[in-house]
Each structure stands twice: as structure tokens, then as C-alpha cells.
């Protein structure tokens, strides 16, 4: 049976999805990247190896996320796509008439506007991390609540308090203050969710025409409090797809399937790659005053790819098989 | 008194030429680097926008090379830039850095004032020499722009990325050294021919994107994280809303030369924005309309974070984008030097445009 692999290597998590020819998800994995993308991807592949027997044949691989180029070189990807396109492709597959995608991940948040199944506009948070998964994680830890429970507590709120949402530093001090005043925990958490949604809509969603159907995805979509706050603020229902946490990987798998259909074969190195040694090194080029930091990726000591130089001296020195898509 | 100046793209070449022509010793600060940024941010108010910090870094680095006088521009209207020279002077004094600052107020306020300032700098040179200096500087600015426009066209078509950039960098070094009109233009012509001779991808129609926005972030590649180069490598032909020579023509020659003028662009901003909002906010709106009319596929607005005039323009752009059916994306730049986030956004934007073009083609074929 032909299956397709999508890998999304983000700053916080690494997700892998295996889907069949009909784009049904067979397996999905969620791992913590912990700053070591190569090791994490290998770990994921080892886990998948145990789940997939000989009947399955990986016929295409797509990568996305901030480490998409690195991962593509390691696994031999058929397509390398930015996470905005990947997320939109996955959402449009599951909800064909989707017009708005709200995506909140570990370190970034984005809004994607689609019309007739094609992206017409998008925005990502620029310099502010307020409202992303990392901040919610941090607040849950501070309150001593597992992050999974965090959202459910918000649903018990009777009277959400007002929390400043513009900056996570303001939000935190506001929360502490309200706690000391004696407000109940559910009211504070619900207030925080409302503040984060307000910040998202005014910052990332500024000037965008948000029409339903609206899909809410990314790790933060697990949070029931955030789901409720979004549907309240937008005055309409928000759809959270079943595989909300691995939508980027699903999108990458779909794109890989499309690419392989066109070109007929896959570049996938095969599962044996987990036994190979991949190393990266970086050096400062002394060719000119720019002093670019060049990254080199090698497999068993053989250089596979180089990048990071502005002039192309190192990048072009190896056969240019993988270019930024 | 060795004179120095702030960096803004290739401004240093014509400016150095002009100052040297009137007999001044000129020290060009090292090109903007992470060190410039660190020096600037360490010593600036945190909430100031990026140009102030980078320029302060330029001054401190030029001081290390022996400069003791700064030629800085002033400004007008509701953009903080007008006050930057004063703030920088205060900061330098607090740091105990003894540098004299000559502030050239923009010619829009008073042309006479500007010429008097230049006269002062030109320590006793005749008006004839001063005008001559301005002319040579102008030729260089124009030649650089013409070559760069060719570069922006060639980049997406190159078979070996980086070749045209190397030629351009060599041209920048060479053009500094000549001072005759005919030499300058001959050099530009030769370089353009050389670029055209590079092996190119045949029959390739690149996506066309216009970069609009605040002048400093549009012109300074260190600050916009080499946006033009990245787009070029993704197969995009780029045009900017601002070229230095057009700016000089508009503001110093008062639009005498038949170049693209900001008056036309401002008119195009109607009915979306009908008055000056400081900085280049008005032109940003007008340029977006202009490039939509010229058949460009998309527009990218660039500005330093917290830039008021550009925030005004940004809130207007969704309407322009909708009416003119042209995708627009806004990028704010600040201290970040990591390029990955920018590349993701650029890639997604180019993707969006390509899919949109594809769809249009399909509709037209059915």
C-alpha cells in the first residue's frame, strides 16, 4: 500500500503524519524538538518503522516548518514548503469551503484567508509572542495546572476577569494582581483566554476579513478555553479538525503526494537513513567582509548541502538539487 | 575635520563624491553590520525606531576611524526622524564622544537654508564648484540606480545565482573612483551589458513584486535582511517605490528632470489618502495603486516597527488591495537578524501569487 509521509519540524514540536492514497491519516506522531531537529526526526522515523510493516511503502515525503530545508536534505524530500501554504492545504482538504484559518502554535501564530480554496491573504505575528502556546504553557506551569486542564477550567468561569492582553509581561502581572485580589482561578483563566484572543484578532488579524467557515488549528486549539473565547469574539462557531495539532505535517504529506504524481518517483532515502550518521558544521566564510555563517550538512562524512552564504559561493559548490521552494 | 555620514543603501557613494569635491576629507563608516546594530541599540532609547539606532552605530564606528564631524539629515512632519539628529547629538555628548553635527534640513522646508548649510560645509568654495559637486553626485546616483534596476531584472533569471550581484558589487567599488560624467555612464553601460551576458533561464516570466514603504528600510539591505536578494533567488523580479536618484530629483531638483515623480504617486493615492501623513505613508499608498496599474503581481510594504506614517498606510492598504485585486503584505523590521522568519513569509507570499496566477490562467482557458 502506498503511503505518504509529512514532517513538520517547528521550534517547539516535530510532527509526523503518514497518510494513505485517499489522504486518510494512518498514524500521527507528536514529538518535542528540544532544539535538536535531526535527532528528533530520526526518533520519529524509528517510531514509525515499528508501526508500519512491509505492506506499507513510503511513496512520497514532504517537509515544512522552520527546519524544513534541513529535514528535506536528511530524509530526501520530494517537496519543501513553508508552513503557511502547508497549513492552508491541510485545512482546505478537511473543510473544502474554509475561508479563514486561525493557527496558533508554540512560538508563532498566523491567520490565513482563503477564497475558493486558494490563499488570498495571510499574516504572521511579527515581534510579539503573546498568545502563543509557549506563553500558555508558562502560565499553566506557574499556576501549577497541567496545560491539558487549563482550558477546561476556563469553561467553568462565571465571570471572566479582564486581563491586559497586549503584552505577555503585562498579562502576567495583571493575572498575579487579580489572583491576589481573590478572583477565582476559572475566572482568571477565562479572562486570559479572552485577552489572548483579543490580542490575536487586533494584531495578527488586523485588517483581515474573517469569514466563516473558520478553522482553528495548531497546538493551542486543544485548549477549550481558547476555542470558546474565539467563537464568542467572532460571534460564530469555529471548527477544530480532528488532527488539529498536526495540520502542517498533513499539508506537507498532501503536497508530497501531488508532487510525486507529477514526477513519478520519490527521493526518499528509505528507512535505513536512521542508521546513517548526519552531522552539521558551520564556519565563517572569509571570502569577503560579509563574513557569512555557512552551514554544511554531511551524511557519513560526505557533504550533502550547504547554505547561509549570500553570494552563492558555497551553496553552488554542490549540485543544487534542493532549492528553496 | 574628517566628515562622516549615516548609511542608507548606496547613499554613501554620491554623498562622499559631493563632499570630497568641495575639498572635505570623508570617512565612510563601515557598512552596517551586527556590530553597528549592537553599538546603536546599546546607546539608544529602547522605543526609538531602528534607523536612529543603526545611524548612531554608524557614527560611533566612524568615530573609531577618526571622523569628527557628522553630516546628518533633518526632517519634517509627523515622523520622528526630524528629531533624530538632535537626539543623536545629545546621546553622543552624554557618551563623551566629541563630534560636531551639521544638520541639513530637508529642502522642502527652505531651499535657501539647505544651500547655506552646504556653503558652510564647503569652506569657501564657489557656488560653481558646489553645483558641480552636486552634479557629479547626481550622475553617480543615477548610474547606480540604472544598474541596480537591471540587477533586479536579471536576478530571477540567472542560471547561477549570485553572478549578477558580484558584478554589481564590483561596479559599486569602481564607480566610487571616477568623477567624469562620460566615464560614469560608460562604466554603467558596460556593467549592464556584462549582466545581460550571464547565462539565463530561457523563456522565464518571473513573478513581479514591488517593494514600497519607509525610505530607510526600503533602501538599506542590512535592515530589510536582503529582502531583494531573497526574492530574486525565489525567481521574483523586484522594483522599489523609491530609488535614490528619483528622491534627489523630487526634493533637491524640485522635479526638473523627467523622472518618475512623487507628485504623480501622491495623486494616485486618491481617494484612499488625500494628504501628507509624515514620512512616506502617502507615497506607500500611491505606489501600491501605481504598481497595481502597471500590472505587478504583488506589493510588499516594509517599515521599521512602530513607524507611524506606515501604520497609517498599512490600515489603508487592505482596501487598495481589494479594489485593485493585488495581494499586499506588510513586513516590519526591527533588531532581528535571523532571516528564516522573513524567508517563510516571502515564500508563502510568492506561493500565493503563483497559485493566483495559475487560477487566472485556468479561468481564461475555459
XYZ file of C-alpha atoms in Angstrom:
691
model
C 0.000 0.000 0.000
C 1.377 3.384 -0.986
C 1.569 5.887 1.838
C 2.881 9.451 2.124
C 4.906 10.987 4.914
C 4.627 14.603 6.036
C 7.131 16.060 8.500
C 6.656 19.411 10.229
C 9.696 20.437 12.264
C 8.827 23.509 14.270
C 10.576 25.362 17.052
C 8.724 23.530 19.813
C 7.325 20.342 18.303
C 8.086 17.962 15.483
C 5.067 16.256 13.925
C 4.985 13.319 11.551
C 1.953 12.139 9.629
C 1.516 9.044 7.489
C -1.468 9.135 5.166
C -2.744 6.777 2.512
C -3.590 7.461 -1.127
C -7.088 8.679 -0.110
C -5.472 11.166 2.305
C -6.707 9.338 5.410
C -4.317 9.707 8.333
C -2.976 6.293 9.391
C -0.515 7.439 12.021
C 0.480 10.710 13.540
C 3.278 11.465 15.954
C 3.937 14.471 18.141
C 7.463 14.919 19.488
C 9.272 17.729 21.246
C 12.009 19.205 19.052
C 14.097 20.382 22.022
C 16.453 22.223 19.727
C 17.692 19.036 18.034
C 15.807 18.682 14.770
C 17.920 15.907 13.212
C 17.770 13.662 16.260
C 14.058 14.257 16.710
C 13.251 13.430 13.083
C 15.272 10.211 13.358
C 13.436 9.288 16.575
C 10.142 9.849 14.817
C 11.155 7.639 11.917
C 12.237 4.852 14.286
C 8.806 5.011 15.917
C 7.091 4.908 12.540
C 9.191 1.943 11.486
C 7.676 -0.004 14.363
C 4.162 0.999 13.304
C 4.468 0.316 9.567
C 5.047 -3.258 8.394
C 6.163 -4.398 4.920
C 2.739 -3.860 3.417
C 3.299 -0.110 3.506
C 5.591 1.646 1.117
C 6.508 5.297 1.657
C 5.975 6.771 -1.799
C 6.497 10.428 -1.108
C 7.821 12.768 1.607
C 7.128 16.448 2.226
C 8.683 18.734 4.826
C 7.571 22.006 6.360
C 8.228 24.115 9.467
C 11.228 26.245 10.334
C 13.679 23.326 9.888
C 12.130 22.251 6.586
C 15.269 22.649 4.474
C 17.486 20.794 6.909
C 14.962 17.971 7.250
C 14.462 17.778 3.493
C 18.166 17.111 2.981
C 18.243 14.450 5.690
C 15.223 12.436 4.553
C 15.336 13.156 0.824
C 12.081 15.083 0.492
C 10.033 15.442 -2.677
C 8.678 18.816 -1.655
C 9.742 21.543 0.778
C 7.042 24.037 1.626
C 6.641 26.924 4.039
C 4.223 26.296 6.904
C 1.642 28.837 5.748
C 0.955 27.015 2.498
C 1.099 23.623 4.231
C -1.449 24.615 6.886
C -3.797 26.083 4.301
C -3.607 22.978 2.093
C -4.491 20.718 5.030
C -7.376 22.917 6.173
C -8.800 23.146 2.650
C -8.614 19.360 2.366
C -10.587 18.714 5.557
C -13.007 21.632 5.232
C -13.205 22.280 1.466
C -15.112 25.567 1.704
C -12.941 27.026 4.500
C -12.444 30.818 4.250
C -10.369 31.536 7.356
C -7.681 29.544 9.158
C -6.620 30.570 12.652
C -3.402 28.813 13.592
C -1.617 29.153 16.916
C 1.489 27.099 17.533
C 4.310 27.063 20.041
C 6.169 30.205 19.016
C 4.110 31.772 16.312
C 0.571 32.446 15.322
C -0.870 33.103 11.919
C -4.080 33.843 10.115
C -4.711 32.595 6.594
C -7.537 33.886 4.428
C -8.702 31.581 1.637
C -11.160 32.289 -1.132
C -12.264 29.492 -3.461
C -9.717 27.146 -1.930
C -6.734 29.405 -2.647
C -4.830 31.585 -0.172
C -5.697 35.207 -0.798
C -4.046 36.789 2.219
C -2.152 35.870 5.366
C -0.325 37.362 8.333
C 2.023 36.076 10.999
C 2.846 37.565 14.370
C 5.896 39.741 13.950
C 7.778 40.544 17.086
C 5.357 39.590 19.850
C 4.881 36.111 21.281
C 1.890 36.978 23.476
C -0.871 34.485 22.888
C 1.246 31.657 21.543
C 1.484 28.180 23.014
C 4.692 28.884 24.898
C 3.038 31.631 26.924
C 0.056 29.438 27.832
C 2.456 26.629 28.820
C 4.353 29.007 31.029
C 1.210 30.347 32.736
C -0.161 26.838 33.304
C 3.130 25.862 34.915
C 3.093 28.966 37.096
C -0.399 28.141 38.332
C 0.559 24.504 38.830
C -2.108 23.170 36.455
C -1.353 20.648 33.671
C -1.762 22.501 30.378
C -4.409 19.994 29.276
C -6.641 21.005 32.223
C -6.039 24.682 31.690
C -8.680 25.160 29.022
C -11.342 23.050 30.750
C -11.069 25.213 33.846
C -11.853 28.264 31.740
C -15.205 26.729 30.807
C -16.255 26.785 34.485
C -15.826 30.542 34.657
C -18.840 32.537 35.777
C -17.483 35.993 35.333
C -14.227 36.216 33.337
C -11.970 38.974 34.664
C -10.345 41.483 32.392
C -6.658 40.818 31.731
C -4.351 43.038 29.689
C -3.527 41.103 26.546
C -1.289 43.421 24.626
C 1.959 42.133 26.019
C 2.638 38.876 27.847
C 4.532 40.759 30.534
C 1.507 43.000 31.197
C -0.770 39.960 31.096
C 1.265 38.115 33.672
C 1.417 40.977 36.123
C -2.291 41.615 35.647
C -3.049 37.957 36.372
C -0.957 37.926 39.520
C -2.657 41.066 40.715
C -6.154 39.638 40.108
C -5.197 36.419 41.867
C -4.060 38.362 44.934
C -7.360 40.241 44.897
C -9.132 36.909 45.327
C -10.701 36.221 41.934
C -11.375 32.548 41.246
C -8.968 30.582 39.101
C -11.505 29.712 36.353
C -12.451 33.394 36.026
C -8.807 34.394 35.668
C -8.033 31.698 33.106
C -11.111 32.534 31.055
C -10.092 36.204 31.228
C -6.631 35.299 29.986
C -8.084 33.338 27.042
C -10.259 36.307 26.113
C -7.289 38.649 26.329
C -5.163 36.439 24.103
C -7.923 36.170 21.520
C -8.367 39.929 21.597
C -4.640 40.392 21.063
C -4.602 37.867 18.213
C -7.501 39.481 16.392
C -6.112 43.007 16.794
C -2.547 42.093 15.967
C -2.331 39.139 13.621
C -5.883 39.502 12.331
C -5.723 43.286 11.880
C -7.466 44.408 8.708
C -8.383 40.883 7.603
C -11.864 39.903 6.536
C -12.684 36.918 8.755
C -15.496 34.933 7.150
C -16.814 31.521 8.154
C -16.277 28.627 7.852
C -13.415 29.285 10.264
C -10.952 26.527 11.115
C -8.912 26.791 14.322
C -5.785 24.627 14.356
C -2.296 24.300 15.839
C -1.371 23.042 19.298
C -3.329 25.756 21.102
C -6.604 24.551 19.515
C -6.518 21.783 22.147
C -7.419 24.442 24.676
C -11.185 24.508 25.213
C -10.995 27.964 26.771
C -9.355 29.419 23.672
C -11.932 27.727 21.430
C -14.752 29.245 23.432
C -13.130 32.677 23.507
C -12.690 32.637 19.722
C -16.269 31.671 18.984
C -17.506 34.335 21.400
C -15.318 37.076 19.946
C -16.171 36.183 16.350
C -19.833 35.510 17.076
C -19.759 32.259 15.145
C -18.726 28.672 15.508
C -15.082 27.727 14.961
C -14.263 24.302 13.565
C -11.432 22.386 15.216
C -10.418 19.487 12.952
C -9.692 16.099 14.497
C -5.983 16.298 13.749
C -5.657 19.982 14.664
C -2.159 19.508 16.094
C -0.520 18.003 13.020
C -2.100 20.027 10.213
C 1.246 21.297 8.913
C 2.539 17.743 8.552
C -0.685 16.661 6.873
C -0.372 19.536 4.410
C 3.226 18.527 3.656
C 2.106 14.927 3.012
C -0.642 16.106 0.628
C 1.836 18.314 -1.244
C 4.260 15.373 -1.466
C 1.508 13.214 -2.963
C 0.791 15.922 -5.583
C 4.481 16.265 -6.454
C 5.085 12.524 -6.759
C 2.032 12.184 -9.001
C 3.642 14.665 -11.356
C 7.191 13.399 -11.395
C 6.502 9.705 -10.822
C 9.081 8.729 -8.212
C 10.263 9.676 -4.746
C 13.593 10.980 -3.461
C 13.022 9.359 -0.050
C 16.239 7.791 1.230
C 14.358 4.918 2.837
C 14.081 3.996 6.487
C 17.717 2.923 6.506
C 18.591 6.599 6.905
C 18.045 6.288 10.649
C 21.270 4.254 10.820
C 23.244 6.827 8.922
C 25.269 9.486 10.617
C 24.232 13.048 9.802
C 26.415 15.862 11.008
C 26.235 19.591 10.633
C 29.006 22.083 11.000
C 29.166 25.792 10.477
C 32.039 28.001 9.557
C 32.586 31.647 8.810
C 33.442 32.306 5.187
C 36.438 34.606 4.850
C 35.795 35.420 1.194
C 34.617 38.993 1.822
C 33.589 41.458 4.519
C 30.130 39.931 4.889
C 31.621 37.034 6.890
C 28.597 34.799 6.254
C 27.958 31.849 8.534
C 27.842 28.830 6.274
C 26.116 25.614 7.376
C 27.195 22.282 5.954
C 25.241 19.045 6.316
C 27.019 15.759 5.757
C 25.901 12.148 5.612
C 28.563 9.698 6.774
C 31.164 12.387 6.261
C 30.026 13.229 2.718
C 28.725 16.797 2.327
C 25.093 16.874 1.153
C 24.220 20.532 1.224
C 25.499 23.937 2.240
C 23.701 27.193 2.800
C 23.861 30.513 4.619
C 26.146 32.367 2.220
C 24.830 35.440 0.487
C 26.854 35.181 -2.700
C 26.159 31.526 -3.527
C 29.820 30.520 -3.495
C 29.226 27.575 -1.120
C 25.632 26.894 -1.998
C 26.510 26.453 -5.675
C 29.596 24.375 -4.968
C 27.461 21.238 -4.559
C 24.973 20.029 -7.134
C 21.993 22.252 -6.467
C 19.282 19.656 -6.094
C 17.322 21.271 -3.317
C 16.433 24.886 -3.742
C 14.137 26.853 -1.535
C 10.688 26.195 -2.920
C 37.838 67.875 10.018
C 37.187 64.395 8.657
C 33.488 64.201 7.830
C 31.228 61.165 8.100
C 27.591 60.334 7.341
C 24.868 57.810 8.144
C 24.450 54.791 5.886
C 21.334 54.298 3.777
C 21.826 51.814 0.965
C 24.254 53.218 -1.605
C 23.810 56.820 -0.470
C 27.397 56.930 0.741
C 28.786 56.867 -2.812
C 27.180 60.044 -4.209
C 27.424 61.807 -0.849
C 31.122 61.031 -0.474
C 31.702 62.233 -4.020
C 29.936 65.501 -3.327
C 31.747 66.240 -0.077
C 35.140 65.350 -1.480
C 34.500 67.595 -4.451
C 34.351 70.586 -2.149
C 37.620 69.621 -0.554
C 36.482 67.764 2.559
C 38.133 64.674 3.934
C 35.441 61.976 4.086
C 35.373 58.871 6.266
C 32.663 56.436 5.230
C 31.553 54.329 8.203
C 31.999 50.543 7.782
C 28.963 49.005 6.049
C 26.156 48.205 8.510
C 26.856 45.011 10.411
C 25.725 43.260 13.571
C 28.322 45.329 15.411
C 26.761 48.571 14.145
C 23.399 47.339 15.379
C 24.779 46.379 18.800
C 26.558 49.688 19.271
C 23.445 51.554 18.210
C 20.918 49.670 20.319
C 23.101 49.750 23.423
C 23.168 53.513 23.399
C 19.702 54.437 22.111
C 16.300 54.755 23.760
C 14.646 51.329 23.501
C 11.426 52.693 21.956
C 13.095 54.639 19.149
C 12.733 53.150 15.688
C 15.523 51.248 14.028
C 17.042 53.941 11.740
C 18.042 56.056 14.749
C 19.880 53.128 16.313
C 21.689 51.988 13.193
C 22.768 55.514 12.320
C 24.085 56.084 15.818
C 26.077 52.876 15.370
C 27.436 54.246 12.079
C 28.611 57.419 13.813
C 30.344 55.540 16.613
C 32.116 53.281 14.147
C 33.151 56.263 12.021
C 34.497 57.951 15.142
C 36.794 54.953 15.680
C 38.210 55.615 12.225
C 38.880 59.233 13.069
C 35.823 61.173 11.902
C 34.925 64.224 13.970
C 32.084 65.827 12.017
C 28.754 64.270 11.032
C 26.583 65.313 8.137
C 23.070 64.277 9.066
C 19.680 64.997 7.528
C 16.842 66.690 9.320
C 13.180 66.113 8.628
C 9.706 67.496 8.881
C 6.161 66.439 9.552
C 4.801 63.824 11.965
C 7.690 61.388 11.561
C 10.172 61.064 14.397
C 13.096 61.233 12.011
C 13.036 65.032 12.076
C 14.217 64.938 15.652
C 16.828 62.202 15.284
C 19.834 64.380 14.585
C 19.168 66.341 17.780
C 18.737 63.185 19.855
C 21.844 61.618 18.400
C 23.826 64.732 19.169
C 22.678 64.578 22.798
C 23.481 60.868 23.061
C 26.958 61.367 21.639
C 27.568 64.189 24.106
C 26.410 62.039 27.027
C 28.770 59.310 25.857
C 31.598 61.798 25.884
C 32.096 61.411 22.137
C 33.152 64.756 20.814
C 31.665 65.071 17.330
C 30.256 68.088 15.571
C 26.933 67.597 13.856
C 25.906 69.501 10.749
C 22.213 69.019 10.120
C 20.972 69.503 6.578
C 17.310 70.392 6.860
C 15.221 68.965 4.039
C 14.934 71.264 1.028
C 11.145 71.043 1.316
C 11.245 73.481 4.229
C 13.683 76.007 2.841
C 15.891 75.561 -0.197
C 17.935 78.611 0.731
C 18.658 77.212 4.155
C 19.956 73.993 2.651
C 22.257 75.792 0.268
C 23.587 77.952 3.094
C 24.361 74.818 5.090
C 26.156 73.326 2.130
C 28.034 76.576 1.646
C 29.165 76.405 5.261
C 30.419 72.876 4.765
C 32.104 73.802 1.524
C 34.500 76.090 3.389
C 34.868 78.921 0.919
C 34.375 77.073 -2.343
C 32.464 78.952 -5.016
C 28.866 78.250 -5.911
C 30.104 76.966 -9.219
C 32.145 74.241 -7.506
C 29.252 73.357 -5.222
C 26.851 72.945 -8.132
C 29.469 70.929 -9.954
C 29.778 68.666 -6.887
C 26.024 68.147 -6.781
C 26.005 67.300 -10.484
C 28.683 64.632 -10.240
C 26.982 63.137 -7.211
C 23.746 63.055 -9.158
C 25.316 61.222 -12.114
C 26.601 58.561 -9.778
C 23.288 58.155 -8.001
C 21.518 57.814 -11.337
C 24.072 55.356 -12.766
C 23.852 53.176 -9.645
C 20.065 53.117 -9.873
C 20.081 52.170 -13.550
C 22.489 49.304 -12.919
C 20.523 48.150 -9.882
C 17.262 48.097 -11.860
C 18.982 45.798 -14.337
C 20.237 43.659 -11.460
C 16.682 43.312 -10.126
C 15.590 42.105 -13.532
C 18.450 39.637 -14.068
C 18.480 38.026 -10.598
C 15.398 35.790 -11.074
C 16.608 34.638 -14.494
C 20.172 33.734 -13.569
C 21.254 30.151 -14.035
C 23.943 30.534 -11.355
C 22.506 32.709 -8.577
C 24.879 35.375 -7.295
C 26.717 36.211 -10.516
C 24.950 39.499 -11.193
C 25.333 40.511 -7.556
C 29.086 40.062 -7.796
C 29.217 42.290 -10.872
C 27.097 44.901 -9.090
C 29.362 44.937 -6.043
C 32.407 45.392 -8.246
C 30.641 48.251 -10.048
C 29.932 49.982 -6.724
C 33.620 49.848 -5.857
C 34.712 51.094 -9.277
C 32.209 53.904 -9.683
C 33.459 55.495 -6.466
C 36.754 56.252 -8.151
C 35.662 58.094 -11.305
C 34.322 61.632 -11.443
C 33.533 62.346 -15.075
C 30.030 62.073 -16.404
C 31.049 60.159 -19.528
C 33.166 57.707 -17.522
C 30.421 57.080 -15.013
C 27.800 56.312 -17.636
C 30.199 54.275 -19.768
C 31.005 52.156 -16.738
C 27.291 51.618 -16.083
C 26.654 50.654 -19.697
C 29.496 48.127 -19.672
C 28.294 46.563 -16.455
C 24.724 46.313 -17.725
C 25.958 44.559 -20.856
C 28.038 42.208 -18.741
C 24.996 41.294 -16.625
C 22.914 40.665 -19.707
C 25.613 38.323 -20.950
C 25.270 35.980 -17.961
C 23.684 32.601 -18.722
C 19.955 32.950 -18.132
C 16.981 30.639 -17.844
C 15.244 30.887 -21.196
C 11.625 31.933 -21.644
C 11.143 32.533 -17.936
C 8.459 35.014 -16.942
C 9.154 35.930 -13.321
C 6.571 36.986 -10.762
C 6.823 40.772 -10.349
C 6.722 42.329 -6.896
C 7.063 45.975 -5.880
C 8.649 46.901 -2.559
C 7.084 50.037 -1.076
C 7.254 51.716 2.325
C 9.531 53.754 4.534
C 12.606 55.009 2.652
C 15.304 53.808 5.039
C 14.080 50.231 5.369
C 13.366 50.049 1.637
C 16.870 51.221 0.681
C 19.111 49.616 3.315
C 19.628 45.891 2.626
C 21.165 45.181 6.048
C 17.980 46.367 7.716
C 15.498 44.644 5.413
C 17.522 41.436 5.681
C 18.448 41.389 1.991
C 14.830 41.082 1.012
C 15.510 41.903 -2.651
C 18.167 39.234 -2.929
C 15.957 36.579 -1.340
C 13.084 37.439 -3.655
C 15.429 37.358 -6.640
C 16.555 33.861 -5.761
C 12.945 32.757 -5.439
C 12.511 33.814 -9.055
C 10.921 37.209 -8.441
C 11.683 40.412 -10.353
C 11.663 43.311 -7.889
C 11.045 47.040 -8.282
C 11.183 49.537 -5.466
C 8.914 52.510 -4.959
C 11.987 54.559 -4.066
C 15.273 54.965 -5.893
C 17.792 57.439 -4.569
C 18.079 59.398 -7.821
C 14.307 59.844 -8.002
C 14.330 61.116 -4.441
C 17.080 63.642 -5.263
C 15.189 64.796 -8.335
C 11.980 65.274 -6.361
C 13.412 67.008 -3.335
C 16.578 68.792 -4.419
C 15.976 69.478 -8.123
C 12.271 70.030 -7.449
C 11.328 67.552 -10.157
C 13.022 69.384 -13.053
C 14.242 66.157 -14.650
C 11.767 63.902 -16.439
C 11.939 61.048 -13.910
C 9.120 59.355 -12.049
C 7.915 61.943 -9.558
C 6.313 61.644 -6.160
C 3.678 64.204 -7.215
C 2.224 61.665 -9.617
C 2.361 58.944 -6.989
C 0.619 61.127 -4.410
C -2.177 61.829 -6.851
C -2.647 58.113 -7.378
C -3.268 57.709 -3.641
C -6.673 59.391 -4.134
C -9.310 58.663 -2.898
C -7.694 56.410 -0.291
C -5.406 59.021 1.238
C -5.544 62.681 0.307
C -2.932 64.329 2.476
C 0.541 64.098 3.942
C 0.800 61.793 6.960
C 4.550 62.100 7.524
C 7.433 60.067 6.184
C 6.453 58.138 3.080
C 2.992 56.976 4.142
C 1.289 58.891 1.350
C 3.679 57.533 -1.280
C 3.233 53.989 0.063
C -0.487 54.107 -0.705
C 0.079 55.793 -4.060
C 2.841 53.398 -5.095
C 0.629 50.415 -4.326
C -2.009 51.795 -6.685
C 0.670 52.628 -9.239
C 2.150 49.143 -9.300
C -1.272 47.522 -9.443
C -1.950 49.625 -12.545
C 1.409 48.644 -14.011
C 0.375 45.001 -13.791
C 2.605 43.927 -10.919
C 1.628 40.663 -9.202
C 2.082 41.808 -5.617
C 3.276 44.534 -3.262
C 5.366 44.232 -0.105
C 5.306 47.108 2.369
C 8.419 47.437 4.552
C 8.769 49.663 7.585
C 10.561 49.876 10.908
C 8.444 48.629 13.799
C 6.269 51.396 15.329
C 6.638 53.653 12.246
C 3.593 55.908 12.482
C 3.235 57.025 8.825
C 3.489 53.430 7.627
C 0.964 52.227 10.208
C -1.468 54.758 8.738
C -0.706 53.430 5.246
C -0.992 49.814 6.410
C -4.533 50.305 7.652
C -5.494 51.727 4.249
C -3.777 49.090 2.106
C -6.351 46.261 2.584
C -8.875 48.438 0.741
C -6.463 49.220 -2.081
C -5.552 45.537 -2.279
C -9.206 44.589 -2.529
C -10.193 47.248 -5.075
C -7.167 46.738 -7.324
C -7.040 42.955 -6.865
C -3.379 42.929 -5.873
C -2.005 40.970 -2.888
C -0.227 43.127 -0.284
C 1.938 42.003 2.611
C 3.430 44.160 5.372
C 6.811 43.368 6.923
C 8.036 45.231 9.984
C 11.721 45.096 10.678
C 13.483 45.650 13.955
C 16.530 44.222 15.684
C 16.043 40.649 14.483
C 18.866 39.396 12.288
C 17.513 35.855 11.770
C 16.349 35.597 8.186
C 14.313 32.367 8.477
C 11.095 34.089 9.526
C 11.352 36.555 6.665
C 12.049 33.807 4.118
C 8.970 31.867 5.262
C 6.768 34.919 4.752
C 8.295 35.760 1.391
C 7.932 32.167 0.199
C 4.306 31.983 1.282
C 3.596 35.299 -0.417
C 5.199 34.191 -3.673
C 3.266 30.905 -3.438
C 0.015 32.787 -3.006
C 0.763 34.887 -6.091
C 1.753 31.885 -8.212
C -1.425 29.991 -7.299
C -3.495 33.067 -8.034
C -1.877 33.465 -11.460
C -2.400 29.785 -12.179
C -6.080 30.081 -11.319
C -6.487 33.118 -13.568
C -4.887 31.235 -16.443
C -7.240 28.283 -15.936
C -10.266 30.567 -15.907
C -9.103 32.258 -19.091
C -8.567 28.949 -20.842
C -12.044 27.613 -20.110
